[in-house]
Amino acid sequence: MSEATVIYDERLTVVQNASCDGEDLLLSPEDLTRVSGWELTPEGVCREGLCVPVPPGQERFNLSRLARLLDQPVVASSEHRVWFFGERPQGLASRLASLTAPDFTLPDLDGRLFSLSQFRGRKVFLVTWASW
Amino acid sequence: MRPRGLEIITVALDSRGAEGAGEWIRAANPEHPSLIDVEHRVAALYHMVNVPTGVWIDEAGRIVRPPEVAFVDNRWIEYTKTDMTRYVAGLRDWVARGAASPFALGKGEIRRRLSLPTADHALAAANFRLGQYLHAQGHWEDAIPYFKRAQALRPESWCYKRQAWALSDAEKYYETNFKKEVEALAGEPYYAPLDLPQESA
């Protein structure tokens, strides 16, 4: 068991006693909730009203296995002990297909944060570029 | 165009952040928000594959033109194969006329044009993000396999390719470069062609 860095829902958490097996990340119930918001309950592992049945009596919960069950992409670096849990393609696709422009918050050069949603009420021409 | 109700928001997809995009932004000294996106989050949210990519968003926060090539002049016509002055004229027309503009597309047409992410695309995005994270932590060489996996899962993304090449020696670590990859297109367009309304008589 050792330290692991977990990025879940864009939030980075460092846990002290994770165990791993390849891309599988096993966490204590407390760390599971701290990292991902999922909670072990008698109904299974639950978050935001959604419950997934799991065998009872697990001391450590395999978050990577849950992600695979939910079609959520998981990528890990076992060397650097970092796990990245990405967004489900279904979530990305349905949000885009709704035609509501996905919101984001990003800094400018001076570190001031801007969100797309603060420009509601005006037309917006959003354009990406790069120095590469 | 700002006084007429258009807000321009530029987003630099640049893993090197201010170090990459900063000098360009300072030189342009723009009045509009000029944002920096080190993790290419906007590209993931809008399913973009290249730069410059533009999206038109109306007052209610709805997309009225989905992601498409968005130069404002014809400097890169060799790559765009489109008269970009018509795109800019369309933008002005939309600012003036709103939903009545033929450049503002209907919902059905937008959905027809939208490219939606698949499981492979989501996995590509996760690989890119882990590569980006490792690179930012100083493990730039260990980031390369993740960037390569992102490129393999989504070969149509020039963002994944060009960003990764720019972070190391493309020839040495990816055995390629921009010129070679463009030549490999063998006449296929570098940018998906713009689909603008016919000019009225």
Short mmCIF file of C-alpha atoms in Angstrom, two decimals:
data_model
loop_
_atom_site.label_atom_id
_atom_site.label_comp_id
_atom_site.label_asym_id
_atom_site.label_seq_id
_atom_site.Cartn_x
_atom_site.Cartn_y
_atom_site.Cartn_z
CA MET A 1 0.00 0.00 0.00
CA SER A 2 1.29 3.43 -0.82
CA GLU A 3 0.52 6.92 -1.98
CA ALA A 4 -1.51 7.51 -5.14
CA THR A 5 -2.60 10.63 -7.00
CA VAL A 6 -6.14 10.34 -8.33
CA ILE A 7 -7.78 12.76 -10.75
CA TYR A 8 -11.55 12.16 -10.73
CA ASP A 9 -14.14 14.61 -12.05
CA GLU A 10 -11.28 17.07 -12.68
CA ARG A 11 -10.42 17.02 -8.96
CA LEU A 12 -6.99 15.89 -7.82
CA THR A 13 -6.72 13.99 -4.53
CA VAL A 14 -3.69 12.31 -2.98
CA VAL A 15 -4.43 9.19 -0.93
CA GLN A 16 -1.90 7.59 1.39
CA ASN A 17 -2.82 3.93 1.45
CA ALA A 18 -3.95 2.87 -1.99
CA SER A 19 -3.15 -0.48 -3.46
CA CYS A 20 -2.98 -1.22 -7.12
CA ASP A 21 -2.82 -4.00 -9.64
CA GLY A 22 -2.03 -2.71 -13.11
CA GLU A 23 -4.71 -0.12 -13.87
CA ASP A 24 -6.81 -1.27 -10.93
CA LEU A 25 -6.94 1.15 -8.05
CA LEU A 26 -8.16 -0.19 -4.69
CA LEU A 27 -9.21 2.25 -2.00
CA SER A 28 -10.57 2.16 1.53
CA PRO A 29 -14.27 3.18 1.75
CA GLU A 30 -13.21 6.53 3.24
CA ASP A 31 -10.72 7.26 0.46
CA LEU A 32 -13.24 6.13 -2.15
CA THR A 33 -15.68 8.82 -1.03
CA ARG A 34 -12.99 11.46 -0.61
CA VAL A 35 -11.62 10.84 -4.11
CA SER A 36 -14.77 10.23 -6.13
CA GLY A 37 -17.92 10.99 -4.14
CA TRP A 38 -19.03 7.31 -4.39
CA GLU A 39 -20.16 5.84 -1.08
CA LEU A 40 -20.41 2.24 0.01
CA THR A 41 -23.93 1.60 1.38
CA PRO A 42 -26.08 -1.50 2.00
CA GLU A 43 -27.61 -0.90 -1.47
CA GLY A 44 -24.23 -0.98 -3.17
CA VAL A 45 -21.90 1.81 -4.16
CA CYS A 46 -23.92 4.98 -4.61
CA ARG A 47 -23.49 8.50 -5.88
CA GLU A 48 -26.01 11.19 -6.80
CA GLY A 49 -28.95 8.80 -6.53
CA LEU A 50 -27.32 6.09 -8.66
CA CYS A 51 -26.43 2.79 -6.97
CA VAL A 52 -24.37 -0.04 -8.41
CA PRO A 53 -24.64 -3.38 -6.58
CA VAL A 54 -21.37 -4.69 -5.16
CA PRO A 55 -20.60 -7.83 -3.15
CA PRO A 56 -20.87 -7.00 0.59
CA GLY A 57 -18.01 -6.93 3.05
CA GLN A 58 -15.31 -5.48 0.79
CA GLU A 59 -12.52 -3.86 2.74
CA ARG A 60 -11.08 -2.17 -0.32
CA PHE A 61 -13.04 -0.95 -3.29
CA ASN A 62 -11.82 -1.24 -6.87
CA LEU A 63 -12.59 2.19 -8.39
CA SER A 64 -11.13 1.23 -11.78
CA ARG A 65 -13.50 -1.73 -12.06
CA LEU A 66 -16.47 0.52 -11.29
CA ALA A 67 -15.27 2.97 -13.94
CA ARG A 68 -15.10 0.20 -16.54
CA LEU A 69 -18.62 -0.86 -15.58
CA LEU A 70 -19.80 2.71 -16.21
CA ASP A 71 -17.86 3.07 -19.51
CA GLN A 72 -15.71 5.69 -17.84
CA PRO A 73 -12.17 5.81 -19.29
CA VAL A 74 -9.33 5.07 -16.85
CA VAL A 75 -5.65 5.62 -17.58
CA ALA A 76 -2.89 5.00 -15.06
CA SER A 77 0.81 5.41 -14.67
CA SER A 78 1.87 2.73 -12.22
CA GLU A 79 5.41 4.13 -12.26
CA HIS A 80 4.29 7.56 -11.05
CA ARG A 81 1.22 6.20 -9.25
CA VAL A 82 -1.24 8.53 -10.98
CA TRP A 83 -4.80 7.56 -12.00
CA PHE A 84 -6.85 9.66 -14.38
CA PHE A 85 -10.58 8.98 -14.58
CA GLY A 86 -12.06 10.69 -17.60
CA GLU A 87 -15.55 11.67 -18.57
CA ARG A 88 -17.96 9.04 -19.92
CA PRO A 89 -18.43 9.39 -23.69
CA GLN A 90 -22.22 9.23 -23.21
CA GLY A 91 -22.05 12.28 -20.94
CA LEU A 92 -19.89 14.25 -23.34
CA ALA A 93 -22.05 13.33 -26.33
CA SER A 94 -25.45 14.01 -24.77
CA ARG A 95 -24.30 17.37 -23.43
CA LEU A 96 -23.05 18.43 -26.85
CA ALA A 97 -26.14 17.07 -28.63
CA SER A 98 -28.35 19.16 -26.32
CA LEU A 99 -26.81 22.14 -28.20
CA THR A 100 -26.33 24.06 -24.96
CA ALA A 101 -22.74 25.28 -25.18
CA PRO A 102 -20.71 23.37 -22.55
CA ASP A 103 -19.51 25.75 -19.86
CA PHE A 104 -15.88 26.09 -18.80
CA THR A 105 -13.76 28.33 -16.59
CA LEU A 106 -10.24 29.27 -17.65
CA PRO A 107 -7.67 31.91 -16.70
CA ASP A 108 -6.23 34.69 -18.84
CA LEU A 109 -2.55 35.66 -18.82
CA ASP A 110 -3.01 37.59 -15.56
CA GLY A 111 -4.71 34.63 -13.88
CA ARG A 112 -8.17 36.23 -13.97
CA LEU A 113 -10.83 33.53 -14.34
CA PHE A 114 -13.55 33.72 -16.98
CA SER A 115 -16.51 31.40 -17.48
CA LEU A 116 -18.41 31.10 -20.72
CA SER A 117 -21.68 31.29 -18.75
CA GLN A 118 -20.94 34.84 -17.60
CA PHE A 119 -21.51 36.00 -21.20
CA ARG A 120 -25.15 34.81 -21.33
CA GLY A 121 -27.22 37.54 -22.95
CA ARG A 122 -24.55 38.27 -25.55
CA LYS A 123 -23.58 36.49 -28.72
CA VAL A 124 -20.25 34.72 -28.34
CA PHE A 125 -17.68 33.83 -30.97
CA LEU A 126 -15.57 31.19 -29.23
CA VAL A 127 -12.35 30.46 -31.08
CA THR A 128 -9.38 28.26 -30.22
CA TRP A 129 -5.81 28.77 -31.35
CA ALA A 130 -2.36 27.56 -30.29
CA SER A 131 1.29 28.55 -30.44
CA TRP A 132 2.33 25.12 -31.70
CA MET B 1 -17.88 43.95 -33.29
CA ARG B 2 -18.24 44.10 -29.51
CA PRO B 3 -20.45 47.24 -29.43
CA ARG B 4 -22.93 45.40 -31.62
CA GLY B 5 -23.30 42.63 -29.08
CA LEU B 6 -20.61 40.13 -30.01
CA GLU B 7 -18.24 38.85 -27.37
CA ILE B 8 -15.08 37.30 -28.78
CA ILE B 9 -13.44 34.72 -26.51
CA THR B 10 -10.15 33.22 -27.61
CA VAL B 11 -8.80 30.06 -26.00
CA ALA B 12 -5.17 29.02 -26.44
CA LEU B 13 -4.92 25.21 -26.36
CA ASP B 14 -1.39 25.19 -25.08
CA SER B 15 0.14 22.68 -22.67
CA ARG B 16 3.02 25.08 -22.09
CA GLY B 17 0.55 27.71 -20.90
CA ALA B 18 1.77 31.28 -20.72
CA GLU B 19 5.23 30.12 -21.75
CA GLY B 20 3.78 29.05 -25.11
CA ALA B 21 0.91 31.46 -25.68
CA GLY B 22 1.99 34.45 -23.59
CA GLU B 23 4.14 36.33 -26.08
CA TRP B 24 1.42 36.06 -28.76
CA ILE B 25 -1.23 37.37 -26.39
CA ARG B 26 0.99 40.24 -25.22
CA ALA B 27 1.77 41.19 -28.84
CA ALA B 28 -1.92 41.18 -29.80
CA ASN B 29 -2.92 42.96 -26.56
CA PRO B 30 -6.57 42.02 -27.09
CA GLU B 31 -9.56 43.72 -25.46
CA HIS B 32 -11.54 40.49 -25.42
CA PRO B 33 -10.97 37.64 -22.93
CA SER B 34 -7.93 35.74 -24.12
CA LEU B 35 -7.85 32.51 -22.14
CA ILE B 36 -5.25 29.80 -21.68
CA ASP B 37 -6.24 26.13 -21.62
CA VAL B 38 -3.22 24.00 -20.71
CA GLU B 39 -5.28 20.80 -20.57
CA HIS B 40 -7.16 21.36 -23.87
CA ARG B 41 -10.42 21.15 -21.91
CA VAL B 42 -12.35 23.22 -24.44
CA ALA B 43 -11.24 20.88 -27.24
CA ALA B 44 -12.55 17.91 -25.21
CA LEU B 45 -15.86 19.61 -24.31
CA TYR B 46 -16.56 20.68 -27.89
CA HIS B 47 -14.92 17.65 -29.53
CA MET B 48 -12.47 19.76 -31.55
CA VAL B 49 -9.61 18.30 -33.57
CA ASN B 50 -7.64 21.31 -34.74
CA VAL B 51 -7.02 25.02 -34.40
CA PRO B 52 -8.34 27.53 -35.13
CA THR B 53 -11.81 26.17 -34.46
CA GLY B 54 -14.76 28.49 -33.95
CA VAL B 55 -18.16 27.97 -32.33
CA TRP B 56 -21.00 30.49 -32.49
CA ILE B 57 -23.10 30.71 -29.33
CA ASP B 58 -26.27 32.79 -29.09
CA GLU B 59 -27.59 34.96 -26.25
CA ALA B 60 -29.31 31.95 -24.65
CA GLY B 61 -26.07 29.98 -24.57
CA ARG B 62 -27.05 27.72 -27.46
CA ILE B 63 -24.71 26.61 -30.21
CA VAL B 64 -25.80 28.03 -33.57
CA ARG B 65 -22.76 26.91 -35.56
CA PRO B 66 -20.86 23.82 -34.39
CA PRO B 67 -17.05 23.62 -34.33
CA GLU B 68 -15.50 24.44 -37.72
CA VAL B 69 -12.33 26.02 -39.08
CA ALA B 70 -12.29 29.68 -38.10
CA PHE B 71 -9.59 31.78 -39.72
CA VAL B 72 -10.53 35.41 -40.18
CA ASP B 73 -8.56 35.94 -43.39
CA ASN B 74 -7.11 33.96 -46.28
CA ARG B 75 -3.50 33.64 -45.10
CA TRP B 76 -3.91 29.85 -44.82
CA ILE B 77 -6.11 29.26 -47.84
CA GLU B 78 -3.76 26.50 -48.95
CA TYR B 79 -5.01 24.57 -45.90
CA THR B 80 -8.58 25.86 -45.64
CA LYS B 81 -9.44 25.70 -49.36
CA THR B 82 -12.23 28.13 -48.46
CA ASP B 83 -12.63 31.89 -48.82
CA MET B 84 -12.58 32.76 -45.13
CA THR B 85 -13.77 36.32 -45.79
CA ARG B 86 -17.20 34.74 -46.36
CA TYR B 87 -17.02 33.23 -42.87
CA VAL B 88 -16.29 36.63 -41.35
CA ALA B 89 -19.07 38.21 -43.44
CA GLY B 90 -21.37 35.49 -42.10
CA LEU B 91 -20.38 36.31 -38.53
CA ARG B 92 -21.26 39.97 -39.13
CA ASP B 93 -24.56 38.96 -40.69
CA TRP B 94 -25.43 36.82 -37.65
CA VAL B 95 -24.48 39.63 -35.26
CA ALA B 96 -26.80 41.97 -37.19
CA ARG B 97 -29.72 39.61 -37.84
CA GLY B 98 -29.52 36.87 -35.23
CA ALA B 99 -31.57 33.76 -35.91
CA ALA B 100 -32.79 35.26 -39.22
CA SER B 101 -29.26 34.99 -40.60
CA PRO B 102 -28.79 31.99 -42.92
CA PHE B 103 -25.44 31.45 -41.16
CA ALA B 104 -27.25 30.60 -37.90
CA LEU B 105 -28.12 26.95 -38.41
CA GLY B 106 -31.28 25.13 -37.33
CA LYS B 107 -31.10 22.48 -34.62
CA GLY B 108 -31.45 19.57 -37.04
CA GLU B 109 -28.67 20.87 -39.25
CA ILE B 110 -26.35 21.48 -36.29
CA ARG B 111 -26.94 17.96 -34.97
CA ARG B 112 -26.28 16.58 -38.45
CA ARG B 113 -22.95 18.40 -38.54
CA LEU B 114 -21.88 17.74 -34.94
CA SER B 115 -19.30 15.07 -34.42
CA LEU B 116 -20.01 13.26 -31.14
CA PRO B 117 -17.44 11.53 -28.93
CA THR B 118 -17.21 7.73 -28.87
CA ALA B 119 -15.65 5.45 -26.25
CA ASP B 120 -12.33 5.56 -28.14
CA HIS B 121 -12.43 9.36 -28.20
CA ALA B 122 -13.06 9.50 -24.44
CA LEU B 123 -10.17 7.09 -23.86
CA ALA B 124 -7.98 9.21 -26.16
CA ALA B 125 -8.87 12.31 -24.14
CA ALA B 126 -8.00 10.52 -20.86
CA ASN B 127 -4.64 9.42 -22.27
CA PHE B 128 -3.89 12.95 -23.45
CA ARG B 129 -4.79 14.34 -20.02
CA LEU B 130 -2.55 11.88 -18.17
CA GLY B 131 0.27 12.64 -20.62
CA GLN B 132 -0.28 16.35 -20.05
CA TYR B 133 -0.24 15.81 -16.27
CA LEU B 134 2.99 13.80 -16.34
CA HIS B 135 4.59 16.39 -18.63
CA ALA B 136 3.60 19.20 -16.28
CA GLN B 137 5.14 17.24 -13.38
CA GLY B 138 8.45 17.18 -15.23
CA HIS B 139 8.14 13.56 -16.42
CA TRP B 140 8.11 14.66 -20.04
CA GLU B 141 9.59 11.48 -21.47
CA ASP B 142 7.14 9.28 -19.55
CA ALA B 143 4.31 11.38 -20.99
CA ILE B 144 5.13 10.33 -24.56
CA PRO B 145 3.48 6.85 -24.55
CA TYR B 146 0.21 8.42 -23.36
CA PHE B 147 0.35 11.11 -26.05
CA LYS B 148 1.01 8.38 -28.62
CA ARG B 149 -1.98 6.37 -27.41
CA ALA B 150 -4.20 9.45 -27.66
CA GLN B 151 -2.97 10.01 -31.22
CA ALA B 152 -3.57 6.36 -32.17
CA LEU B 153 -7.09 6.34 -30.70
CA ARG B 154 -8.00 9.59 -32.43
CA PRO B 155 -5.77 9.98 -35.50
CA GLU B 156 -7.93 12.80 -36.90
CA SER B 157 -6.93 15.08 -34.01
CA TRP B 158 -4.20 17.44 -35.06
CA CYS B 159 -4.32 18.90 -31.54
CA TYR B 160 -3.08 15.62 -30.02
CA LYS B 161 -0.36 15.32 -32.64
CA ARG B 162 0.93 18.84 -32.89
CA GLN B 163 0.77 19.58 -29.17
CA ALA B 164 2.74 16.44 -28.31
CA TRP B 165 5.32 17.04 -31.05
CA ALA B 166 5.82 20.58 -29.77
CA LEU B 167 6.63 19.30 -26.27
CA SER B 168 9.59 17.23 -27.37
CA ASP B 169 11.64 16.43 -30.47
CA ALA B 170 9.00 15.15 -32.92
CA GLU B 171 11.54 13.49 -35.21
CA LYS B 172 13.29 11.73 -32.38
CA TYR B 173 10.33 10.61 -30.28
CA TYR B 174 7.48 10.38 -32.81
CA GLU B 175 9.49 9.73 -35.98
CA THR B 176 7.46 12.31 -37.84
CA ASN B 177 6.85 16.03 -38.27
CA PHE B 178 4.11 18.35 -39.47
CA LYS B 179 5.36 18.51 -43.06
CA LYS B 180 5.50 14.72 -43.39
CA GLU B 181 2.03 14.29 -41.91
CA VAL B 182 0.52 16.90 -44.21
CA GLU B 183 2.17 15.22 -47.19
CA ALA B 184 0.71 11.90 -46.03
CA LEU B 185 -2.77 13.42 -46.45
CA ALA B 186 -2.13 13.04 -50.19
CA GLY B 187 -4.62 15.69 -51.21
CA GLU B 188 -7.18 15.00 -48.47
CA PRO B 189 -8.14 18.29 -46.78
CA TYR B 190 -6.24 19.35 -43.67
CA TYR B 191 -9.34 21.13 -42.38
CA ALA B 192 -12.85 19.76 -42.91
CA PRO B 193 -14.31 22.01 -45.62
CA LEU B 194 -16.51 24.85 -44.40
CA ASP B 195 -20.16 24.53 -45.34
CA LEU B 196 -21.46 28.10 -45.74
CA PRO B 197 -24.77 29.18 -47.29
CA GLN B 198 -24.71 29.97 -51.00
CA GLU B 199 -24.21 33.62 -51.78
CA SER B 200 -27.53 35.21 -52.61
CA ALA B 201 -27.98 36.57 -56.12
#
